[in-house]
Each structure stands twice: as C-alpha cells, then as structure tokens.
mmCIF file with all atom_site columns, C-alpha atoms in Angstrom:
data_model
loop_
_atom_site.group_PDB
_atom_site.id
_atom_site.type_symbol
_atom_site.label_atom_id
_atom_site.label_alt_id
_atom_site.label_comp_id
_atom_site.label_asym_id
_atom_site.label_entity_id
_atom_site.label_seq_id
_atom_site.pdbx_PDB_ins_code
_atom_site.Cartn_x
_atom_site.Cartn_y
_atom_site.Cartn_z
_atom_site.occupancy
_atom_site.B_iso_or_equiv
_atom_site.pdbx_formal_charge
_atom_site.auth_seq_id
_atom_site.auth_comp_id
_atom_site.auth_asym_id
_atom_site.auth_atom_id
_atom_site.pdbx_PDB_model_num
ATOM 1   C CA . MET N 1 1   ? 0.000   0.000  0.000   1.00 94.00 ? 1   MET N CA 1
ATOM 2   C CA . THR N 1 2   ? 1.175   3.536  -0.758  1.00 96.00 ? 2   THR N CA 1
ATOM 3   C CA . LYS N 1 3   ? 0.587   6.716  1.251   1.00 96.00 ? 3   LYS N CA 1
ATOM 4   C CA . TYR N 1 4   ? -1.815  7.830  -1.472  1.00 97.00 ? 4   TYR N CA 1
ATOM 5   C CA . GLU N 1 5   ? -3.889  4.657  -1.089  1.00 98.00 ? 5   GLU N CA 1
ATOM 6   C CA . ALA N 1 6   ? -3.875  5.153  2.689   1.00 98.00 ? 6   ALA N CA 1
ATOM 7   C CA . ILE N 1 7   ? -5.703  8.484  2.248   1.00 98.00 ? 7   ILE N CA 1
ATOM 8   C CA . PHE N 1 8   ? -8.792  6.534  1.135   1.00 98.00 ? 8   PHE N CA 1
ATOM 9   C CA . ARG N 1 9   ? -8.611  3.857  3.865   1.00 97.00 ? 9   ARG N CA 1
ATOM 10  C CA . ARG N 1 10  ? -7.103  5.299  7.015   1.00 97.00 ? 10  ARG N CA 1
ATOM 11  C CA . LYS N 1 11  ? -9.168  6.100  10.112  1.00 97.00 ? 11  LYS N CA 1
ATOM 12  C CA . SER N 1 12  ? -8.331  7.273  13.615  1.00 97.00 ? 12  SER N CA 1
ATOM 13  C CA . VAL N 1 13  ? -7.568  4.369  15.936  1.00 98.00 ? 13  VAL N CA 1
ATOM 14  C CA . ARG N 1 14  ? -8.442  4.707  19.628  1.00 96.00 ? 14  ARG N CA 1
ATOM 15  C CA . LYS N 1 15  ? -7.801  1.179  20.914  1.00 97.00 ? 15  LYS N CA 1
ATOM 16  C CA . TYR N 1 16  ? -4.326  -0.372 20.834  1.00 98.00 ? 16  TYR N CA 1
ATOM 17  C CA . LYS N 1 17  ? -2.531  -3.605 21.620  1.00 97.00 ? 17  LYS N CA 1
ATOM 18  C CA . GLU N 1 18  ? 0.233   -3.635 24.190  1.00 95.00 ? 18  GLU N CA 1
ATOM 19  C CA . GLU N 1 19  ? 2.647   -4.806 21.530  1.00 96.00 ? 19  GLU N CA 1
ATOM 20  C CA . PRO N 1 20  ? 6.092   -3.275 20.963  1.00 97.00 ? 20  PRO N CA 1
ATOM 21  C CA . ILE N 1 21  ? 6.952   -1.628 17.662  1.00 97.00 ? 21  ILE N CA 1
ATOM 22  C CA . GLU N 1 22  ? 10.223  -2.560 16.009  1.00 95.00 ? 22  GLU N CA 1
ATOM 23  C CA . GLU N 1 23  ? 13.132  -0.325 16.952  1.00 95.00 ? 23  GLU N CA 1
ATOM 24  C CA . LYS N 1 24  ? 13.936  0.409  13.308  1.00 93.00 ? 24  LYS N CA 1
ATOM 25  C CA . ILE N 1 25  ? 10.427  1.845  12.804  1.00 93.00 ? 25  ILE N CA 1
ATOM 26  C CA . LEU N 1 26  ? 10.735  4.041  15.900  1.00 94.00 ? 26  LEU N CA 1
ATOM 27  C CA . GLU N 1 27  ? 14.085  5.246  14.581  1.00 92.00 ? 27  GLU N CA 1
ATOM 28  C CA . LYS N 1 28  ? 12.512  6.180  11.232  1.00 90.00 ? 28  LYS N CA 1
ATOM 29  C CA . ILE N 1 29  ? 9.867   8.231  13.021  1.00 89.00 ? 29  ILE N CA 1
ATOM 30  C CA . LEU N 1 30  ? 12.540  10.286 14.766  1.00 88.00 ? 30  LEU N CA 1
ATOM 31  C CA . HIS N 1 31  ? 13.991  11.227 11.383  1.00 85.00 ? 31  HIS N CA 1
ATOM 32  C CA . TYR N 1 32  ? 10.799  11.275 9.376   1.00 78.00 ? 32  TYR N CA 1
ATOM 33  C CA . GLY N 1 33  ? 10.791  14.990 8.680   1.00 65.00 ? 33  GLY N CA 1
ATOM 34  C CA . ALA N 1 34  ? 13.905  14.615 6.549   1.00 65.00 ? 34  ALA N CA 1
ATOM 35  C CA . HIS N 1 35  ? 12.045  12.280 4.160   1.00 69.00 ? 35  HIS N CA 1
ATOM 36  C CA . ALA N 1 36  ? 8.627   13.954 4.006   1.00 77.00 ? 36  ALA N CA 1
ATOM 37  C CA . VAL N 1 37  ? 7.468   16.651 1.611   1.00 76.00 ? 37  VAL N CA 1
ATOM 38  C CA . GLY N 1 38  ? 6.907   19.759 3.698   1.00 79.00 ? 38  GLY N CA 1
ATOM 39  C CA . VAL N 1 39  ? 5.722   23.165 2.584   1.00 87.00 ? 39  VAL N CA 1
ATOM 40  C CA . ARG N 1 40  ? 8.984   24.758 3.723   1.00 87.00 ? 40  ARG N CA 1
ATOM 41  C CA . GLN N 1 41  ? 12.181  22.766 3.920   1.00 86.00 ? 41  GLN N CA 1
ATOM 42  C CA . ASP N 1 42  ? 13.984  25.562 5.793   1.00 90.00 ? 42  ASP N CA 1
ATOM 43  C CA . ILE N 1 43  ? 11.838  25.257 8.949   1.00 92.00 ? 43  ILE N CA 1
ATOM 44  C CA . HIS N 1 44  ? 13.697  23.396 11.675  1.00 92.00 ? 44  HIS N CA 1
ATOM 45  C CA . VAL N 1 45  ? 11.637  20.613 13.273  1.00 92.00 ? 45  VAL N CA 1
ATOM 46  C CA . LYS N 1 46  ? 12.332  17.853 15.768  1.00 92.00 ? 46  LYS N CA 1
ATOM 47  C CA . TRP N 1 47  ? 10.495  14.610 16.525  1.00 93.00 ? 47  TRP N CA 1
ATOM 48  C CA . LYS N 1 48  ? 10.385  12.789 19.860  1.00 93.00 ? 48  LYS N CA 1
ATOM 49  C CA . VAL N 1 49  ? 8.815   9.440  20.699  1.00 95.00 ? 49  VAL N CA 1
ATOM 50  C CA . TYR N 1 50  ? 7.456   8.687  24.168  1.00 95.00 ? 50  TYR N CA 1
ATOM 51  C CA . GLN N 1 51  ? 6.241   5.376  25.524  1.00 95.00 ? 51  GLN N CA 1
ATOM 52  C CA . ALA N 1 52  ? 3.173   5.155  27.738  1.00 94.00 ? 52  ALA N CA 1
ATOM 53  C CA . SER N 1 53  ? 5.456   3.992  30.551  1.00 92.00 ? 53  SER N CA 1
ATOM 54  C CA . ASP N 1 54  ? 7.184   7.391  30.446  1.00 93.00 ? 54  ASP N CA 1
ATOM 55  C CA . HIS N 1 55  ? 3.986   8.952  31.876  1.00 91.00 ? 55  HIS N CA 1
ATOM 56  C CA . ASN N 1 56  ? 4.849   12.186 30.074  1.00 93.00 ? 56  ASN N CA 1
ATOM 57  C CA . VAL N 1 57  ? 1.650   12.681 28.056  1.00 93.00 ? 57  VAL N CA 1
ATOM 58  C CA . LYS N 1 58  ? -1.545  13.970 29.652  1.00 91.00 ? 58  LYS N CA 1
ATOM 59  C CA . GLY N 1 59  ? -4.565  16.075 28.746  1.00 88.00 ? 59  GLY N CA 1
ATOM 60  C CA . MET N 1 60  ? -8.232  16.094 27.815  1.00 80.00 ? 60  MET N CA 1
ATOM 61  C CA . PHE N 1 61  ? -9.625  13.282 25.649  1.00 83.00 ? 61  PHE N CA 1
ATOM 62  C CA . GLN N 1 62  ? -6.255  11.514 25.668  1.00 90.00 ? 62  GLN N CA 1
ATOM 63  C CA . VAL N 1 63  ? -6.256  8.185  23.871  1.00 95.00 ? 63  VAL N CA 1
ATOM 64  C CA . LYS N 1 64  ? -4.386  5.501  25.790  1.00 95.00 ? 64  LYS N CA 1
ATOM 65  C CA . ALA N 1 65  ? -1.726  4.208  23.419  1.00 97.00 ? 65  ALA N CA 1
ATOM 66  C CA . PRO N 1 66  ? 1.635   2.453  23.837  1.00 97.00 ? 66  PRO N CA 1
ATOM 67  C CA . TYR N 1 67  ? 3.481   5.240  21.971  1.00 97.00 ? 67  TYR N CA 1
ATOM 68  C CA . TYR N 1 68  ? 3.230   8.967  21.332  1.00 97.00 ? 68  TYR N CA 1
ATOM 69  C CA . ALA N 1 69  ? 5.072   11.040 18.731  1.00 96.00 ? 69  ALA N CA 1
ATOM 70  C CA . ALA N 1 70  ? 5.629   14.716 19.512  1.00 95.00 ? 70  ALA N CA 1
ATOM 71  C CA . LEU N 1 71  ? 6.524   17.189 16.776  1.00 95.00 ? 71  LEU N CA 1
ATOM 72  C CA . TYR N 1 72  ? 8.372   20.380 17.687  1.00 94.00 ? 72  TYR N CA 1
ATOM 73  C CA . SER N 1 73  ? 9.076   23.287 15.386  1.00 95.00 ? 73  SER N CA 1
ATOM 74  C CA . GLU N 1 74  ? 10.778  26.630 15.424  1.00 95.00 ? 74  GLU N CA 1
ATOM 75  C CA . VAL N 1 75  ? 8.124   29.336 15.527  1.00 95.00 ? 75  VAL N CA 1
ATOM 76  C CA . CYS N 1 76  ? 7.921   31.235 12.252  1.00 95.00 ? 76  CYS N CA 1
ATOM 77  C CA . GLU N 1 77  ? 5.567   31.935 9.364   1.00 94.00 ? 77  GLU N CA 1
ATOM 78  C CA . ASP N 1 78  ? 4.021   28.720 8.018   1.00 95.00 ? 78  ASP N CA 1
ATOM 79  C CA . CYS N 1 79  ? 5.397   26.635 10.916  1.00 96.00 ? 79  CYS N CA 1
ATOM 80  C CA . ARG N 1 80  ? 1.992   25.167 11.825  1.00 97.00 ? 80  ARG N CA 1
ATOM 81  C CA . ILE N 1 81  ? 1.022   24.508 8.231   1.00 97.00 ? 81  ILE N CA 1
ATOM 82  C CA . ASN N 1 82  ? 4.376   22.788 7.740   1.00 96.00 ? 82  ASN N CA 1
ATOM 83  C CA . ALA N 1 83  ? 3.910   20.756 10.942  1.00 96.00 ? 83  ALA N CA 1
ATOM 84  C CA . GLY N 1 84  ? 0.468   19.536 9.880   1.00 97.00 ? 84  GLY N CA 1
ATOM 85  C CA . CYS N 1 85  ? 1.821   18.591 6.478   1.00 96.00 ? 85  CYS N CA 1
ATOM 86  C CA . LEU N 1 86  ? 4.699   16.593 7.961   1.00 95.00 ? 86  LEU N CA 1
ATOM 87  C CA . MET N 1 87  ? 2.711   14.815 10.668  1.00 96.00 ? 87  MET N CA 1
ATOM 88  C CA . GLU N 1 88  ? -0.062  13.721 8.310   1.00 97.00 ? 88  GLU N CA 1
ATOM 89  C CA . GLN N 1 89  ? 2.522   12.128 6.043   1.00 95.00 ? 89  GLN N CA 1
ATOM 90  C CA . LEU N 1 90  ? 3.842   10.258 9.068   1.00 96.00 ? 90  LEU N CA 1
ATOM 91  C CA . VAL N 1 91  ? 0.253   9.175  9.828   1.00 97.00 ? 91  VAL N CA 1
ATOM 92  C CA . LEU N 1 92  ? -0.178  7.845  6.279   1.00 97.00 ? 92  LEU N CA 1
ATOM 93  C CA . TRP N 1 93  ? 3.202   6.102  6.332   1.00 96.00 ? 93  TRP N CA 1
ATOM 94  C CA . LEU N 1 94  ? 2.410   4.419  9.663   1.00 97.00 ? 94  LEU N CA 1
ATOM 95  C CA . HIS N 1 95  ? -0.842  3.176  8.140   1.00 97.00 ? 95  HIS N CA 1
ATOM 96  C CA . THR N 1 96  ? 1.071   1.496  5.305   1.00 96.00 ? 96  THR N CA 1
ATOM 97  C CA . MET N 1 97  ? 3.069   -0.314 8.013   1.00 96.00 ? 97  MET N CA 1
ATOM 98  C CA . GLY N 1 98  ? -0.088  -1.622 9.717   1.00 97.00 ? 98  GLY N CA 1
ATOM 99  C CA . ILE N 1 99  ? 0.201   0.891  12.566  1.00 98.00 ? 99  ILE N CA 1
ATOM 100 C CA . GLY N 1 100 ? -2.785  2.941  13.733  1.00 98.00 ? 100 GLY N CA 1
ATOM 101 C CA . SER N 1 101 ? -2.685  6.522  14.982  1.00 98.00 ? 101 SER N CA 1
ATOM 102 C CA . CYS N 1 102 ? -4.838  9.305  16.403  1.00 98.00 ? 102 CYS N CA 1
ATOM 103 C CA . TYR N 1 103 ? -4.176  13.043 16.732  1.00 97.00 ? 103 TYR N CA 1
ATOM 104 C CA . GLN N 1 104 ? -4.116  14.291 20.329  1.00 96.00 ? 104 GLN N CA 1
ATOM 105 C CA . GLY N 1 105 ? -5.157  17.913 20.013  1.00 91.00 ? 105 GLY N CA 1
ATOM 106 C CA . GLY N 1 106 ? -5.911  18.299 23.721  1.00 89.00 ? 106 GLY N CA 1
ATOM 107 C CA . ALA N 1 107 ? -2.807  16.522 25.008  1.00 91.00 ? 107 ALA N CA 1
ATOM 108 C CA . ARG N 1 108 ? 0.323   18.096 26.453  1.00 91.00 ? 108 ARG N CA 1
ATOM 109 C CA . LEU N 1 109 ? 3.594   16.990 28.003  1.00 92.00 ? 109 LEU N CA 1
ATOM 110 C CA . ARG N 1 110 ? 4.369   16.956 31.705  1.00 91.00 ? 110 ARG N CA 1
ATOM 111 C CA . TYR N 1 111 ? 8.027   17.663 30.956  1.00 88.00 ? 111 TYR N CA 1
ATOM 112 C CA . ASP N 1 112 ? 8.968   19.709 27.901  1.00 82.00 ? 112 ASP N CA 1
ATOM 113 C CA . GLU N 1 113 ? 12.690  20.257 27.388  1.00 77.00 ? 113 GLU N CA 1
ATOM 114 C CA . GLU N 1 114 ? 12.687  22.021 23.999  1.00 82.00 ? 114 GLU N CA 1
ATOM 115 C CA . ASP N 1 115 ? 13.045  25.636 25.126  1.00 79.00 ? 115 ASP N CA 1
ATOM 116 C CA . GLN N 1 116 ? 13.858  27.046 21.680  1.00 87.00 ? 116 GLN N CA 1
ATOM 117 C CA . MET N 1 117 ? 11.019  25.238 19.891  1.00 94.00 ? 117 MET N CA 1
ATOM 118 C CA . GLU N 1 118 ? 7.257   24.877 20.320  1.00 95.00 ? 118 GLU N CA 1
ATOM 119 C CA . LEU N 1 119 ? 5.258   21.683 20.532  1.00 95.00 ? 119 LEU N CA 1
ATOM 120 C CA . MET N 1 120 ? 3.006   21.522 17.465  1.00 96.00 ? 120 MET N CA 1
ATOM 121 C CA . MET N 1 121 ? 1.072   18.287 18.032  1.00 96.00 ? 121 MET N CA 1
ATOM 122 C CA . ILE N 1 122 ? 1.132   14.912 19.770  1.00 96.00 ? 122 ILE N CA 1
ATOM 123 C CA . LEU N 1 123 ? 0.166   11.733 17.913  1.00 97.00 ? 123 LEU N CA 1
ATOM 124 C CA . ALA N 1 124 ? -0.876  8.503  19.636  1.00 97.00 ? 124 ALA N CA 1
ATOM 125 C CA . PHE N 1 125 ? 0.138   5.382  17.729  1.00 98.00 ? 125 PHE N CA 1
ATOM 126 C CA . GLY N 1 126 ? 0.612   1.636  17.978  1.00 98.00 ? 126 GLY N CA 1
ATOM 127 C CA . TYR N 1 127 ? -0.668  -1.663 16.632  1.00 98.00 ? 127 TYR N CA 1
ATOM 128 C CA . PRO N 1 128 ? -4.480  -1.481 16.562  1.00 98.00 ? 128 PRO N CA 1
ATOM 129 C CA . ALA N 1 129 ? -6.850  -3.510 18.729  1.00 98.00 ? 129 ALA N CA 1
ATOM 130 C CA . GLU N 1 130 ? -9.726  -2.453 16.449  1.00 98.00 ? 130 GLU N CA 1
ATOM 131 C CA . PRO N 1 131 ? -10.096 -2.271 12.657  1.00 97.00 ? 131 PRO N CA 1
ATOM 132 C CA . LEU N 1 132 ? -7.282  -0.251 11.109  1.00 97.00 ? 132 LEU N CA 1
ATOM 133 C CA . GLU N 1 133 ? -9.215  0.751  7.995   1.00 97.00 ? 133 GLU N CA 1
ATOM 134 C CA . ARG N 1 134 ? -12.641 1.804  6.782   1.00 95.00 ? 134 ARG N CA 1
ATOM 135 C CA . SER N 1 135 ? -14.255 1.682  3.400   1.00 95.00 ? 135 SER N CA 1
ATOM 136 C CA . TYR N 1 136 ? -14.455 4.751  1.193   1.00 91.00 ? 136 TYR N CA 1
ATOM 137 C CA . THR N 1 137 ? -18.212 5.005  1.777   1.00 92.00 ? 137 THR N CA 1
ATOM 138 C CA . GLU N 1 138 ? -17.710 5.195  5.564   1.00 93.00 ? 138 GLU N CA 1
ATOM 139 C CA . PHE N 1 139 ? -15.942 8.565  5.431   1.00 94.00 ? 139 PHE N CA 1
ATOM 140 C CA . LYS N 1 140 ? -18.176 11.241 6.956   1.00 93.00 ? 140 LYS N CA 1
ATOM 141 C CA . ARG N 1 141 ? -17.148 14.333 5.016   1.00 95.00 ? 141 ARG N CA 1
ATOM 142 C CA . ALA N 1 142 ? -18.954 17.244 3.392   1.00 94.00 ? 142 ALA N CA 1
ATOM 143 C CA . GLU N 1 143 ? -19.574 16.911 -0.324  1.00 94.00 ? 143 GLU N CA 1
ATOM 144 C CA . LEU N 1 144 ? -16.990 18.523 -2.553  1.00 93.00 ? 144 LEU N CA 1
ATOM 145 C CA . LYS N 1 145 ? -19.501 21.021 -3.949  1.00 92.00 ? 145 LYS N CA 1
ATOM 146 C CA . LYS N 1 146 ? -20.038 22.407 -0.437  1.00 95.00 ? 146 LYS N CA 1
ATOM 147 C CA . LEU N 1 147 ? -16.313 22.967 0.044   1.00 96.00 ? 147 LEU N CA 1
ATOM 148 C CA . THR N 1 148 ? -15.475 24.373 -3.382  1.00 97.00 ? 148 THR N CA 1
ATOM 149 C CA . LYS N 1 149 ? -16.247 27.513 -5.346  1.00 96.00 ? 149 LYS N CA 1
ATOM 150 C CA . THR N 1 150 ? -15.338 27.733 -9.024  1.00 95.00 ? 150 THR N CA 1
ATOM 151 C CA . ASN N 1 151 ? -16.451 29.234 -12.328 1.00 92.00 ? 151 ASN N CA 1
ATOM 152 C CA . ILE N 1 152 ? -14.698 26.608 -14.435 1.00 94.00 ? 152 ILE N CA 1
ATOM 153 C CA . THR N 1 153 ? -15.294 22.959 -15.199 1.00 93.00 ? 153 THR N CA 1
ATOM 154 C CA . LEU N 1 154 ? -13.081 20.904 -12.928 1.00 93.00 ? 154 LEU N CA 1
ATOM 155 C CA . GLY N 1 155 ? -10.525 18.817 -14.786 1.00 93.00 ? 155 GLY N CA 1
ATOM 156 C CA . LYS N 1 156 ? -8.991  15.472 -13.812 1.00 94.00 ? 156 LYS N CA 1
ATOM 157 C CA . VAL N 1 157 ? -6.135  17.044 -11.861 1.00 95.00 ? 157 VAL N CA 1
ATOM 158 C CA . HIS N 1 158 ? -8.485  19.358 -9.954  1.00 95.00 ? 158 HIS N CA 1
ATOM 159 C CA . LYS N 1 159 ? -10.794 16.481 -9.021  1.00 96.00 ? 159 LYS N CA 1
ATOM 160 C CA . LYS N 1 160 ? -8.013  14.149 -7.862  1.00 97.00 ? 160 LYS N CA 1
ATOM 161 C CA . LEU N 1 161 ? -6.387  16.804 -5.677  1.00 97.00 ? 161 LEU N CA 1
ATOM 162 C CA . LEU N 1 162 ? -9.653  18.073 -4.217  1.00 98.00 ? 162 LEU N CA 1
ATOM 163 C CA . GLU N 1 163 ? -11.035 14.621 -3.430  1.00 97.00 ? 163 GLU N CA 1
ATOM 164 C CA . ALA N 1 164 ? -7.868  13.721 -1.530  1.00 98.00 ? 164 ALA N CA 1
ATOM 165 C CA . ALA N 1 165 ? -8.094  17.065 0.285   1.00 97.00 ? 165 ALA N CA 1
ATOM 166 C CA . ARG N 1 166 ? -11.769 16.482 1.128   1.00 97.00 ? 166 ARG N CA 1
ATOM 167 C CA . LEU N 1 167 ? -10.897 13.304 3.028   1.00 97.00 ? 167 LEU N CA 1
ATOM 168 C CA . ALA N 1 168 ? -8.390  15.045 5.311   1.00 97.00 ? 168 ALA N CA 1
ATOM 169 C CA . PRO N 1 169 ? -9.128  14.540 9.028   1.00 96.00 ? 169 PRO N CA 1
ATOM 170 C CA . SER N 1 170 ? -9.989  17.496 11.259  1.00 95.00 ? 170 SER N CA 1
ATOM 171 C CA . ALA N 1 171 ? -10.912 18.101 14.893  1.00 91.00 ? 171 ALA N CA 1
ATOM 172 C CA . LEU N 1 172 ? -14.518 17.000 15.477  1.00 87.00 ? 172 LEU N CA 1
ATOM 173 C CA . ASN N 1 173 ? -14.693 16.526 11.700  1.00 91.00 ? 173 ASN N CA 1
ATOM 174 C CA . GLN N 1 174 ? -15.400 20.251 11.262  1.00 92.00 ? 174 GLN N CA 1
ATOM 175 C CA . GLN N 1 175 ? -13.438 20.611 8.000   1.00 95.00 ? 175 GLN N CA 1
ATOM 176 C CA . PRO N 1 176 ? -12.588 24.291 8.612   1.00 94.00 ? 176 PRO N CA 1
ATOM 177 C CA . TRP N 1 177 ? -11.402 24.924 5.059   1.00 95.00 ? 177 TRP N CA 1
ATOM 178 C CA . ARG N 1 178 ? -12.750 25.960 1.691   1.00 97.00 ? 178 ARG N CA 1
ATOM 179 C CA . PHE N 1 179 ? -11.344 26.020 -1.846  1.00 98.00 ? 179 PHE N CA 1
ATOM 180 C CA . VAL N 1 180 ? -11.581 28.519 -4.671  1.00 97.00 ? 180 VAL N CA 1
ATOM 181 C CA . VAL N 1 181 ? -10.540 26.928 -7.962  1.00 96.00 ? 181 VAL N CA 1
ATOM 182 C CA . THR N 1 182 ? -9.176  28.777 -10.976 1.00 92.00 ? 182 THR N CA 1
ATOM 183 C CA . GLU N 1 183 ? -7.771  27.316 -14.165 1.00 87.00 ? 183 GLU N CA 1
ATOM 184 C CA . ASN N 1 184 ? -4.313  26.537 -12.820 1.00 89.00 ? 184 ASN N CA 1
ATOM 185 C CA . ARG N 1 185 ? -4.590  27.191 -9.089  1.00 94.00 ? 185 ARG N CA 1
ATOM 186 C CA . LEU N 1 186 ? -6.306  25.832 -5.999  1.00 96.00 ? 186 LEU N CA 1
ATOM 187 C CA . HIS N 1 187 ? -6.712  28.510 -3.327  1.00 97.00 ? 187 HIS N CA 1
ATOM 188 C CA . LEU N 1 188 ? -7.069  27.121 0.190   1.00 97.00 ? 188 LEU N CA 1
ATOM 189 C CA . PHE N 1 189 ? -8.794  29.228 2.864   1.00 97.00 ? 189 PHE N CA 1
ATOM 190 C CA . ILE N 1 190 ? -9.327  28.437 6.539   1.00 95.00 ? 190 ILE N CA 1
ATOM 191 C CA . ARG N 1 191 ? -12.270 29.487 8.659   1.00 89.00 ? 191 ARG N CA 1
ATOM 192 C CA . ARG N 1 192 ? -11.843 32.617 10.768  1.00 88.00 ? 192 ARG N CA 1
ATOM 193 C CA . PRO N 1 193 ? -12.076 31.566 14.439  1.00 85.00 ? 193 PRO N CA 1
ATOM 194 C CA . GLY N 1 194 ? -14.552 33.094 16.851  1.00 82.00 ? 194 GLY N CA 1
ATOM 195 C CA . ARG N 1 195 ? -13.482 35.588 19.500  1.00 81.00 ? 195 ARG N CA 1
ATOM 196 C CA . MET N 1 196 ? -13.305 32.970 22.230  1.00 79.00 ? 196 MET N CA 1
ATOM 197 C CA . SER N 1 197 ? -9.917  31.203 22.223  1.00 84.00 ? 197 SER N CA 1
ATOM 198 C CA . TYR N 1 198 ? -9.087  32.898 18.914  1.00 88.00 ? 198 TYR N CA 1
ATOM 199 C CA . GLU N 1 199 ? -5.341  32.191 19.005  1.00 90.00 ? 199 GLU N CA 1
ATOM 200 C CA . LYS N 1 200 ? -5.783  28.542 19.978  1.00 89.00 ? 200 LYS N CA 1
ATOM 201 C CA . GLN N 1 201 ? -8.343  27.950 17.242  1.00 91.00 ? 201 GLN N CA 1
ATOM 202 C CA . MET N 1 202 ? -6.208  29.723 14.648  1.00 94.00 ? 202 MET N CA 1
ATOM 203 C CA . LYS N 1 203 ? -3.196  27.539 15.497  1.00 94.00 ? 203 LYS N CA 1
ATOM 204 C CA . ARG N 1 204 ? -5.350  24.429 15.192  1.00 94.00 ? 204 ARG N CA 1
ATOM 205 C CA . ASN N 1 205 ? -6.867  25.523 11.876  1.00 95.00 ? 205 ASN N CA 1
ATOM 206 C CA . LEU N 1 206 ? -3.458  26.291 10.394  1.00 96.00 ? 206 LEU N CA 1
ATOM 207 C CA . PHE N 1 207 ? -2.186  22.861 11.460  1.00 97.00 ? 207 PHE N CA 1
ATOM 208 C CA . GLN N 1 208 ? -5.239  21.260 9.846   1.00 97.00 ? 208 GLN N CA 1
ATOM 209 C CA . ALA N 1 209 ? -4.636  23.253 6.668   1.00 97.00 ? 209 ALA N CA 1
ATOM 210 C CA . GLY N 1 210 ? -1.244  21.547 6.590   1.00 97.00 ? 210 GLY N CA 1
ATOM 211 C CA . ILE N 1 211 ? -2.986  18.164 6.732   1.00 97.00 ? 211 ILE N CA 1
ATOM 212 C CA . VAL N 1 212 ? -5.053  19.152 3.695   1.00 98.00 ? 212 VAL N CA 1
ATOM 213 C CA . LEU N 1 213 ? -1.956  20.267 1.801   1.00 96.00 ? 213 LEU N CA 1
ATOM 214 C CA . SER N 1 214 ? -0.268  16.996 2.734   1.00 96.00 ? 214 SER N CA 1
ATOM 215 C CA . HIS N 1 215 ? -3.019  15.007 1.022   1.00 97.00 ? 215 HIS N CA 1
ATOM 216 C CA . MET N 1 216 ? -2.673  17.121 -2.106  1.00 96.00 ? 216 MET N CA 1
ATOM 217 C CA . LEU N 1 217 ? 1.119   16.883 -2.182  1.00 94.00 ? 217 LEU N CA 1
ATOM 218 C CA . VAL N 1 218 ? 1.027   13.105 -1.670  1.00 95.00 ? 218 VAL N CA 1
ATOM 219 C CA . THR N 1 219 ? -1.529  12.875 -4.489  1.00 96.00 ? 219 THR N CA 1
ATOM 220 C CA . GLY N 1 220 ? 0.628   14.971 -6.781  1.00 95.00 ? 220 GLY N CA 1
ATOM 221 C CA . GLU N 1 221 ? 3.682   12.843 -6.026  1.00 93.00 ? 221 GLU N CA 1
ATOM 222 C CA . GLU N 1 222 ? 1.787   9.579  -6.605  1.00 95.00 ? 222 GLU N CA 1
ATOM 223 C CA . LEU N 1 223 ? 0.064   10.652 -9.833  1.00 96.00 ? 223 LEU N CA 1
ATOM 224 C CA . TRP N 1 224 ? 2.992   12.641 -11.242 1.00 96.00 ? 224 TRP N CA 1
ATOM 225 C CA . PHE N 1 225 ? 1.271   16.005 -11.149 1.00 94.00 ? 225 PHE N CA 1
ATOM 226 C CA . ASP N 1 226 ? 3.640   18.977 -11.371 1.00 90.00 ? 226 ASP N CA 1
ATOM 227 C CA . LEU N 1 227 ? 2.686   21.046 -8.300  1.00 89.00 ? 227 LEU N CA 1
ATOM 228 C CA . ASP N 1 228 ? 4.044   24.203 -6.700  1.00 88.00 ? 228 ASP N CA 1
ATOM 229 C CA . TYR N 1 229 ? 3.026   25.473 -3.274  1.00 86.00 ? 229 TYR N CA 1
#
C-alpha cells in the first residue's frame, strides 16, 4: 500500500494492543521529517517518541496508546502549516506499516525540554486492537460542492487533488477549510475563528490546513502532477 492509497482507507484508531513496535520503525519516526514533503524545507523541526510507561503525556480526551510522537518546530511563518503537512505524512506512512494513529489535540507533556522550539502536536500510535481501515463510503465528510467555489469545469487534476483534500481529518470533523478553484490554481482558505480562544483555534486551523496540503502533495507525487506550493 502507498501513502496515497492510505488516504482513502485510514481512520483514527483509539484502541491499541500492548505490543512493541520494532526499533527500526521508531528510529525512522525520529527522522521522518527529513524524508517527508513539507511546505517549507527551511523550517527546523524535531520529533520525539514517548512510551506510555514514560507517563509524560496527559490532557483532555487523551487516547491511551503504547506510543506517542511529539513534533516540535521553530516558531515562524508557516510553521503550523508545515507541521500539519509533515505529521499527516507520518500518519499515512504508519498506516502502510499496519500501525494505527490518532491526533491528540488536547494533550500536552508533563516535561517539555525544547526551550527554543514549540510543541506543534502529539500523535498517539501503535498496533491497533480495532479495525485499522474503513471503506471509502464510511468517510463522513462534506460533499466537494459544499467545500469548493469555481467558475470553471473541474478537470482530472483538480478532481483528484480536491477529493484527496476532502478526506483530510480534522478536529470534530469540522473541516474548517474551503477552496476557490481557478484554471491553474487551488486557493485554500481556513475558517476565521470566533473571538473565544481565537489564538488557539487559529493555530489548530493552520495545522489542519497543513494536513489538507499533505493530502494534495502526496496525491501529486503519486500521480505525477507537477505542483508548486
């Protein structure tokens, strides 16, 4: 299975086996950013992997998993979009290895030693104790016509990229993004947050925009589309 195929099968996993993951896979996770297609290669990021026995992950709605991946980034323009793009590619790659995962938007670390970087997101992962996949018809997403505005007839490239983007996961499945399509461009917009917790919501929406871009970049790589971000 490829990462592109995983887009159409992957689901969030919330129940895990207490089964160790091979050391070579954990090592690849720590260096995954060097092999993923980000939106900005110049942004410095760092991955860390924690085991449940470390007791370092806590927070609301935390999924109990044997492992957690934490992604740190320097704080700069596009850092959250880049982080979402990188982590979603890790999510898709883990799926191809038979490993489930679930974003932990409400989780935090008890001990955070990266003073010069900011924690972008925590990902729970491990071998699943529930179905790893779902069928295409089981995705609960808004129809493409509700997410897209265009005055042109969508071509094959548009449709492939937008369908992959439509299936991107989001917090509470809110899909806080919309597209405006022109002949040779896809414009991605995110929803303006409300006044309450504006900064927190904006950070989350930017990260989720990165997940959307990840699906489009993976699609372009798989289908040999010539894309520029």
